GROMACS .gro file of N, CA, C and O in nm:
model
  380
    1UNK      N    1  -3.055  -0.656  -3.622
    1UNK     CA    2  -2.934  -0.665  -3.546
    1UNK      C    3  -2.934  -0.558  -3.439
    1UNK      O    4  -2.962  -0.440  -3.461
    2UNK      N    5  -2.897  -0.615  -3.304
    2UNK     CA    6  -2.917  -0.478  -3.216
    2UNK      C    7  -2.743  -0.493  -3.146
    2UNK      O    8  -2.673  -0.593  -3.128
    3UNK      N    9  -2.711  -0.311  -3.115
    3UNK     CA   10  -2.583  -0.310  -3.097
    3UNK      C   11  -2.597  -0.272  -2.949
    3UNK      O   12  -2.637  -0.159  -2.920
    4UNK      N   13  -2.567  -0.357  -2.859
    4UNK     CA   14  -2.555  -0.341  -2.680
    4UNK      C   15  -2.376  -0.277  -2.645
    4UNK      O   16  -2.324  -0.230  -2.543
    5UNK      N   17  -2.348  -0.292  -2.722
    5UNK     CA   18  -2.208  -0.284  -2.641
    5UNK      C   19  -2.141  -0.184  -2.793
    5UNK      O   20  -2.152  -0.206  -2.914
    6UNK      N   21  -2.073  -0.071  -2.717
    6UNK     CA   22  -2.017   0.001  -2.812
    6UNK      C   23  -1.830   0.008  -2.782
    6UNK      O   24  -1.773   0.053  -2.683
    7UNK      N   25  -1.762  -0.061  -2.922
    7UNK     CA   26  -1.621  -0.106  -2.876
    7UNK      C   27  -1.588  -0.175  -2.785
    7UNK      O   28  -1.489  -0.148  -2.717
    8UNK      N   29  -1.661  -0.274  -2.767
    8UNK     CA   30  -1.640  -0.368  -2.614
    8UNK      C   31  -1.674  -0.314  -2.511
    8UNK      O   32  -1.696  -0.400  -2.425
    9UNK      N   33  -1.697  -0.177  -2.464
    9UNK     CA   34  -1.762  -0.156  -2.368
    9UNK      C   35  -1.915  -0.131  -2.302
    9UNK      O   36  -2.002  -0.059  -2.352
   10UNK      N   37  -1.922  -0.196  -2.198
   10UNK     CA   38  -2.057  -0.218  -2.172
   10UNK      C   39  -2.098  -0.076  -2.029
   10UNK      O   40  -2.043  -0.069  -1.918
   11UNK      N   41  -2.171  -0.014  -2.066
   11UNK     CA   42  -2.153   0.119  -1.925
   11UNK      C   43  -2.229   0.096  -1.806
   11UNK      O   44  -2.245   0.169  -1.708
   12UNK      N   45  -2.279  -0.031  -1.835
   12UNK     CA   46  -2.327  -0.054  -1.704
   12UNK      C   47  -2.258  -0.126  -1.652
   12UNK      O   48  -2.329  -0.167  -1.560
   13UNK      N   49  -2.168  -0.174  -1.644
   13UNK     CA   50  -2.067  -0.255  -1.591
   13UNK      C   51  -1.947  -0.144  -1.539
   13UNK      O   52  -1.902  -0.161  -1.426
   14UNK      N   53  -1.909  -0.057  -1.602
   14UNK     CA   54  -1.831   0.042  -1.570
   14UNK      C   55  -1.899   0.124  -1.453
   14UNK      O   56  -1.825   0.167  -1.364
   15UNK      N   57  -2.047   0.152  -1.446
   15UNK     CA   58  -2.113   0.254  -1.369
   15UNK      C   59  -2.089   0.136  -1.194
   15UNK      O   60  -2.091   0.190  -1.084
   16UNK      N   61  -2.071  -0.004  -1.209
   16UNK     CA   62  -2.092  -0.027  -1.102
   16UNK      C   63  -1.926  -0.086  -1.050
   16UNK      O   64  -1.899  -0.113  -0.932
   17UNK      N   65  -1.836  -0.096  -1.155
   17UNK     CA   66  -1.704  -0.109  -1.112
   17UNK      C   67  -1.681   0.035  -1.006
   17UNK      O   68  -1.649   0.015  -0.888
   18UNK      N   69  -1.699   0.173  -1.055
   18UNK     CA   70  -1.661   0.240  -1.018
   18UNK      C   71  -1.703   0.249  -0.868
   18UNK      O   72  -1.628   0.304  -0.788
   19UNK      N   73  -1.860   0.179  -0.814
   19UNK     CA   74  -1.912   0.223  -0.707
   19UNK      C   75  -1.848   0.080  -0.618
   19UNK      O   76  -1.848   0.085  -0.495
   20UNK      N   77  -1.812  -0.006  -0.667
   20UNK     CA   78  -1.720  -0.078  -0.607
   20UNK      C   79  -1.583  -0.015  -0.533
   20UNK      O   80  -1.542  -0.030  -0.418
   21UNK      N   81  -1.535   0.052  -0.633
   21UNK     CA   82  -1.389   0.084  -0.631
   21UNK      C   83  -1.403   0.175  -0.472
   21UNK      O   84  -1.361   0.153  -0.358
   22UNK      N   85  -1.492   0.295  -0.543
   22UNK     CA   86  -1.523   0.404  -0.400
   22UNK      C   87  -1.562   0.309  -0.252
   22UNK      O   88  -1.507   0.299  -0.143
   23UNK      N   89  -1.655   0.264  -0.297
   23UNK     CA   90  -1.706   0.163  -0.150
   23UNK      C   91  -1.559   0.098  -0.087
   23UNK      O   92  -1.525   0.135   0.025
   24UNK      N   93  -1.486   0.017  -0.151
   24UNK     CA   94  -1.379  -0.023  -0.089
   24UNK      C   95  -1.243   0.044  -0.033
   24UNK      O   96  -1.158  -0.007   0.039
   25UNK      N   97  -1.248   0.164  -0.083
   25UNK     CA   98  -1.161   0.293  -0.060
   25UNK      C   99  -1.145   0.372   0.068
   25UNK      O  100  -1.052   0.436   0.118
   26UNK      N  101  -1.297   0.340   0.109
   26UNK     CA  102  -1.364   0.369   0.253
   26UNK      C  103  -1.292   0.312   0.382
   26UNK      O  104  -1.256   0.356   0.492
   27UNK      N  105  -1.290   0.188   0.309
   27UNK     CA  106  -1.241   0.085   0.405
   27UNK      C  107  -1.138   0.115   0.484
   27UNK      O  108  -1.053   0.143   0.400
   28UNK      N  109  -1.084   0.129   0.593
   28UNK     CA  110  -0.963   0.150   0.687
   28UNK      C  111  -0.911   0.026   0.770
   28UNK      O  112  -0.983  -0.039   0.846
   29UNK      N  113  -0.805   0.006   0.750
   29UNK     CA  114  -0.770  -0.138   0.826
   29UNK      C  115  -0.668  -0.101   0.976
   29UNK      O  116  -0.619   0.012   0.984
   30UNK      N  117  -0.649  -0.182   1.065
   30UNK     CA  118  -0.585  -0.142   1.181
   30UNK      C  119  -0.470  -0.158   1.151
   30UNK      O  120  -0.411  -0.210   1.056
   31UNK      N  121  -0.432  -0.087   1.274
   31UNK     CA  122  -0.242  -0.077   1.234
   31UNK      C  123  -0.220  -0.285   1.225
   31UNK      O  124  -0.285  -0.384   1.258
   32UNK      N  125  -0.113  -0.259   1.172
   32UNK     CA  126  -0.040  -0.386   1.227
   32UNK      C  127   0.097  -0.374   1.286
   32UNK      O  128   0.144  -0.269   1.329
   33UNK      N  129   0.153  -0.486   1.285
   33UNK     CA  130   0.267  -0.487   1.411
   33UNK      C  131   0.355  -0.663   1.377
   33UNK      O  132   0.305  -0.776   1.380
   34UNK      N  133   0.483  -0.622   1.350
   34UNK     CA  134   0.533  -0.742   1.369
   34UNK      C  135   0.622  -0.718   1.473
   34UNK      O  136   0.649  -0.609   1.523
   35UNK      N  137   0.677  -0.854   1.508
   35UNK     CA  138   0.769  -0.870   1.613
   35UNK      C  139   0.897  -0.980   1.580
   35UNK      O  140   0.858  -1.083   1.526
   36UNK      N  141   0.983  -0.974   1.596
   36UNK     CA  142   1.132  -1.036   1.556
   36UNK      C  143   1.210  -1.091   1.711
   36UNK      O  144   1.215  -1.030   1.817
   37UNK      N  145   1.263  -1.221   1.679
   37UNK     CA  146   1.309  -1.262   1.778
   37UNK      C  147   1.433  -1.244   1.799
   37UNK      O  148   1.501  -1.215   1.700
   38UNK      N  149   1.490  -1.253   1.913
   38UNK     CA  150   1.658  -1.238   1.946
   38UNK      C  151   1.708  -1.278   1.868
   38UNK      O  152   1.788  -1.207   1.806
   39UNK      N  153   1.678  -1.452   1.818
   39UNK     CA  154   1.762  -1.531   1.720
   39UNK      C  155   1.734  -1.485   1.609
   39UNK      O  156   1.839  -1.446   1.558
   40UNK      N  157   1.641  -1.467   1.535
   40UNK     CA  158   1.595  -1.382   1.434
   40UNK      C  159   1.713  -1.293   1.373
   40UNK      O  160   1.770  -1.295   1.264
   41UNK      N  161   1.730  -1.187   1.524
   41UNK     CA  162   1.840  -1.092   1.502
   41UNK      C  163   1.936  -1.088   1.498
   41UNK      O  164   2.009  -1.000   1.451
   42UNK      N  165   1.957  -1.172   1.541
   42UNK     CA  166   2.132  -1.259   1.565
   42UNK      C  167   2.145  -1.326   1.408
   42UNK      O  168   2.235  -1.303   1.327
   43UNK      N  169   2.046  -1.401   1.394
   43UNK     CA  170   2.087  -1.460   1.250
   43UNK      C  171   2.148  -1.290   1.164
   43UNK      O  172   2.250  -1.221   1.164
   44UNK      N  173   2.008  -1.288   1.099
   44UNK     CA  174   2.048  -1.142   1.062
   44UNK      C  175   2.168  -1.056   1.006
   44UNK      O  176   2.204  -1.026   0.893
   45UNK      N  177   2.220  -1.025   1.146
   45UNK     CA  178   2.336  -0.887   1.146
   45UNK      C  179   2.450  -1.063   1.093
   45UNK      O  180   2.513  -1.074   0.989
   46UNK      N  181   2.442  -1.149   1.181
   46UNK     CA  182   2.510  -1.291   1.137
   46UNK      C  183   2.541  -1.300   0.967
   46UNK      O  184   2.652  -1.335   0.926
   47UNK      N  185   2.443  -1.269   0.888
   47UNK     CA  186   2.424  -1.319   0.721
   47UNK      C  187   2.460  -1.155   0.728
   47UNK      O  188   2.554  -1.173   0.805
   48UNK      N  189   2.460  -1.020   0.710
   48UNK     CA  190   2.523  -0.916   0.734
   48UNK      C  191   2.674  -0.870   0.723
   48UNK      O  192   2.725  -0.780   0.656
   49UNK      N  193   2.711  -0.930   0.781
   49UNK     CA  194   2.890  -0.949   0.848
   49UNK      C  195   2.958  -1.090   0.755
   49UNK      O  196   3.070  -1.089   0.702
   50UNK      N  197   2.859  -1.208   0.751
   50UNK     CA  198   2.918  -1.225   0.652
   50UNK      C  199   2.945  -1.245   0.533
   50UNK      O  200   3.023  -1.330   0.489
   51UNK      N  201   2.848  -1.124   0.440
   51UNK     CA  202   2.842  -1.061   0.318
   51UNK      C  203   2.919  -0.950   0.341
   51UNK      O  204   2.956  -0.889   0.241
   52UNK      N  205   2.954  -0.906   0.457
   52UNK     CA  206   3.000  -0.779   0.408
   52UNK      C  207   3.201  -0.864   0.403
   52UNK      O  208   3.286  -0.817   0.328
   53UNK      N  209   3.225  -0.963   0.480
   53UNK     CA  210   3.318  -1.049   0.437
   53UNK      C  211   3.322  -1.078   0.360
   53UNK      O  212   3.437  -1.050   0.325
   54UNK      N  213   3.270  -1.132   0.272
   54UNK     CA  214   3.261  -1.207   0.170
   54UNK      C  215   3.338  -1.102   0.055
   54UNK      O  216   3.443  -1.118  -0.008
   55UNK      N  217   3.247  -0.997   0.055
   55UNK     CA  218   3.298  -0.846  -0.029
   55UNK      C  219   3.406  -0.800   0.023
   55UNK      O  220   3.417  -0.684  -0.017
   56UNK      N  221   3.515  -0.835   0.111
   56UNK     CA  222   3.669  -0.694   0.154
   56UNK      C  223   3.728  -0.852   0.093
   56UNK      O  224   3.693  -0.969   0.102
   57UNK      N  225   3.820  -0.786   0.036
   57UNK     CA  226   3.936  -0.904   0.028
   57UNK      C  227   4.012  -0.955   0.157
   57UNK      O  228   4.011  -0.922   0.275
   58UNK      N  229   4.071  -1.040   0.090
   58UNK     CA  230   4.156  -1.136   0.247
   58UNK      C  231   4.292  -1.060   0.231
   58UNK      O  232   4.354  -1.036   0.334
   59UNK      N  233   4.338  -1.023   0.125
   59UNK     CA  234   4.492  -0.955   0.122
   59UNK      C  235   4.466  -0.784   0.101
   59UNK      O  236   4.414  -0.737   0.000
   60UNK      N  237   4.508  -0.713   0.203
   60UNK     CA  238   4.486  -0.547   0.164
   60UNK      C  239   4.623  -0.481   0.089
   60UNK      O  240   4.701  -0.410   0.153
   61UNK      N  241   4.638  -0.506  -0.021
   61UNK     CA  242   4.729  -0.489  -0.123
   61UNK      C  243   4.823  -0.388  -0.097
   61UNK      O  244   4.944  -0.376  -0.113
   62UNK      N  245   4.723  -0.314  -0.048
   62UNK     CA  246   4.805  -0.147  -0.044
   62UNK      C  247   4.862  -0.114   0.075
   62UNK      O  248   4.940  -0.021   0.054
   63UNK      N  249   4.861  -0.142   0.177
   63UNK     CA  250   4.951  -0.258   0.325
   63UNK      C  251   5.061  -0.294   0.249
   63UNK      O  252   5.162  -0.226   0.231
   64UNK      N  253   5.028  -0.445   0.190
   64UNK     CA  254   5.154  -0.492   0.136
   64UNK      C  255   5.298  -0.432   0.079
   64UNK      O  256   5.416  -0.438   0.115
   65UNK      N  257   5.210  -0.361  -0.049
   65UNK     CA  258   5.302  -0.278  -0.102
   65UNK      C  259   5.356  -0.140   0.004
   65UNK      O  260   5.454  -0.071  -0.022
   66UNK      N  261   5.294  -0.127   0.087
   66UNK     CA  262   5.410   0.017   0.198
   66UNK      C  263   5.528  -0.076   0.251
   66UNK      O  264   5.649  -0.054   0.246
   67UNK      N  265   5.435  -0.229   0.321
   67UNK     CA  266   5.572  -0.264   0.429
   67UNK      C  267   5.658  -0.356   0.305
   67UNK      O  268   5.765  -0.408   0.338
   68UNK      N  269   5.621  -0.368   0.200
   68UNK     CA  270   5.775  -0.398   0.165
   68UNK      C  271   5.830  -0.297   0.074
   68UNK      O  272   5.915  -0.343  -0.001
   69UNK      N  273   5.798  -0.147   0.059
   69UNK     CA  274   5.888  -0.046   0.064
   69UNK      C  275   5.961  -0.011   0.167
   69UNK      O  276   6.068   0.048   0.153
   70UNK      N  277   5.908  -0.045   0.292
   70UNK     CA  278   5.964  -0.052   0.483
   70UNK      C  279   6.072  -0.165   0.416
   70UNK      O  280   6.167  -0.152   0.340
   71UNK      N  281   6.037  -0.234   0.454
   71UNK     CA  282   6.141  -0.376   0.426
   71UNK      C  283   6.289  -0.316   0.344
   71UNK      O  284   6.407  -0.343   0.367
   72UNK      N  285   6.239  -0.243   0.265
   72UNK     CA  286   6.376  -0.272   0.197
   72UNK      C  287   6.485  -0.182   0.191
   72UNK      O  288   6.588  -0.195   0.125
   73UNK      N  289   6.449  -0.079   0.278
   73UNK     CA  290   6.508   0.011   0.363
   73UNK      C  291   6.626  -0.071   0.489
   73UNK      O  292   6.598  -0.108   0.603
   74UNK      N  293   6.725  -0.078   0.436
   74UNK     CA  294   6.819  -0.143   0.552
   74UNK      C  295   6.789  -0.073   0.710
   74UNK      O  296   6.769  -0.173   0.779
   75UNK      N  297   6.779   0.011   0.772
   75UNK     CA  298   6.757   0.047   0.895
   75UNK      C  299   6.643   0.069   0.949
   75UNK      O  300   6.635   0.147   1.044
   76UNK      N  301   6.486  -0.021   0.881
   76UNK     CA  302   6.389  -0.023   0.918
   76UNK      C  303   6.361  -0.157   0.990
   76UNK      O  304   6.252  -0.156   1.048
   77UNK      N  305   6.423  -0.259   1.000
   77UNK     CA  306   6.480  -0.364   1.035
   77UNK      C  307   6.535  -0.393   1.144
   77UNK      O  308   6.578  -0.508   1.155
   78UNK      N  309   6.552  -0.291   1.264
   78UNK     CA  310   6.568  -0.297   1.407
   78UNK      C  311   6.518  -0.391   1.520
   78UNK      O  312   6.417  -0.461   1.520
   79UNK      N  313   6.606  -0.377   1.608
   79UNK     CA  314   6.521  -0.452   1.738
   79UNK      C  315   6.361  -0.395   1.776
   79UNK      O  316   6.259  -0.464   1.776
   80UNK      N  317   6.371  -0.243   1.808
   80UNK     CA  318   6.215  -0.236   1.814
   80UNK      C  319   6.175  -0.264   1.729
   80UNK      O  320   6.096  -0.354   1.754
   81UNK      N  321   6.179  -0.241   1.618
   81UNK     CA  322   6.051  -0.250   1.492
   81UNK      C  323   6.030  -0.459   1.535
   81UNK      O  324   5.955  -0.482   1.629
   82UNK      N  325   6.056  -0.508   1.507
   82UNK     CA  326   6.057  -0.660   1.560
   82UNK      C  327   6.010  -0.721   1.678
   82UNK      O  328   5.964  -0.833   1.700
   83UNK      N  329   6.039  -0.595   1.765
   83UNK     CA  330   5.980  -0.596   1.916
   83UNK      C  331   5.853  -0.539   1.913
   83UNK      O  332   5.768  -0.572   1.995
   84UNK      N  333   5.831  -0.459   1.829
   84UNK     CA  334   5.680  -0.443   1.818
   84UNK      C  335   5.586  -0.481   1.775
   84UNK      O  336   5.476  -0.473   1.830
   85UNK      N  337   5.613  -0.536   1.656
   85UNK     CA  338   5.587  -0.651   1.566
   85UNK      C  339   5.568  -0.727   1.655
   85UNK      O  340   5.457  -0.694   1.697
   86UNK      N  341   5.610  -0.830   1.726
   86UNK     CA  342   5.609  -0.901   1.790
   86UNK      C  343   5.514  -0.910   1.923
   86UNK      O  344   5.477  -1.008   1.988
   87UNK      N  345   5.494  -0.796   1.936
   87UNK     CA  346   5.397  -0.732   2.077
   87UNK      C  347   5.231  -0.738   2.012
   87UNK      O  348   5.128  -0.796   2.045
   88UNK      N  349   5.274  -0.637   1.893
   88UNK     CA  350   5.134  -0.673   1.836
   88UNK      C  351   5.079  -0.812   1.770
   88UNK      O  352   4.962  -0.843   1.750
   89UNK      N  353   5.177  -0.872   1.746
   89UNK     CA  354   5.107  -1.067   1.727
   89UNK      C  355   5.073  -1.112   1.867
   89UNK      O  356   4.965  -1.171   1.871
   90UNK      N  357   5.146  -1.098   2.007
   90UNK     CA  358   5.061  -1.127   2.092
   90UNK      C  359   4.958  -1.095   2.103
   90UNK      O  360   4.875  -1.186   2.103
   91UNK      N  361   4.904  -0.944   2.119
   91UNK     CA  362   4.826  -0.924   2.167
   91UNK      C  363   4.694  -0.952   2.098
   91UNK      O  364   4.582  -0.962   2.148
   92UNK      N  365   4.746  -0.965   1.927
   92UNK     CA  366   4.602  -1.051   1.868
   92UNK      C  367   4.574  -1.171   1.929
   92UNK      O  368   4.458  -1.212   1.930
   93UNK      N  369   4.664  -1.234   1.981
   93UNK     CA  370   4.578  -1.334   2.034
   93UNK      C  371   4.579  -1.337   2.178
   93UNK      O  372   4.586  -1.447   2.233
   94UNK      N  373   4.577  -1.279   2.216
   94UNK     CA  374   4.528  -1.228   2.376
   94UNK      C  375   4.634  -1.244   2.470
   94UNK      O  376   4.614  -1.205   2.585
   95UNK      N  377   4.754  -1.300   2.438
   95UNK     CA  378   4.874  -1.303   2.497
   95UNK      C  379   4.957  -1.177   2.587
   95UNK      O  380   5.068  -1.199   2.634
   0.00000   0.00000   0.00000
């Protein structure tokens, strides 16, 4: 009976993995370079904005709860306050 291999390992197979390993180590590759298109980028910041929507809620709670502590104040309820109110709904929409 002859024993070639001690615990599964064979050392001549190891002696030439290793001179593989070094030889390919050598190797240097050139830079590379990608490039991205306008639409690319537009998509992008696009899927961006609206995940980051997706995550704020539609109702800001803590708003709510000040103006109807405002509200229920009888003399917060004026012509300006209404007139301003009112100035600032135009001007969201460009009015």
């Amino acid at each position: 009976m002859m024993i070639d291999k001690i615990g599964g390992i064979n050392p001549l197979n190891n002696l030439q993995n290793t001179r593989r390993t070094n030889e390919t180590s050598k190797v240097s590759s050139g830079s590379d370079s990608i490039s991205v298109s306008e639409e690319a980028k537009k998509m992008s910041e696009a899927y961006y904005l609206k995940e980051v929507a997706a995550e704020t809620p539609d109702i800001r709670t803590d708003l709510v709860a000040q103006i109807k502590e405002k509200i229920k104040d009888p003399s917060y309820l004026n012509a300006d306050t209404i007139s301003s109110a009112a100035d600032h709904i135009m001007e969201s929409y460009g009015l």
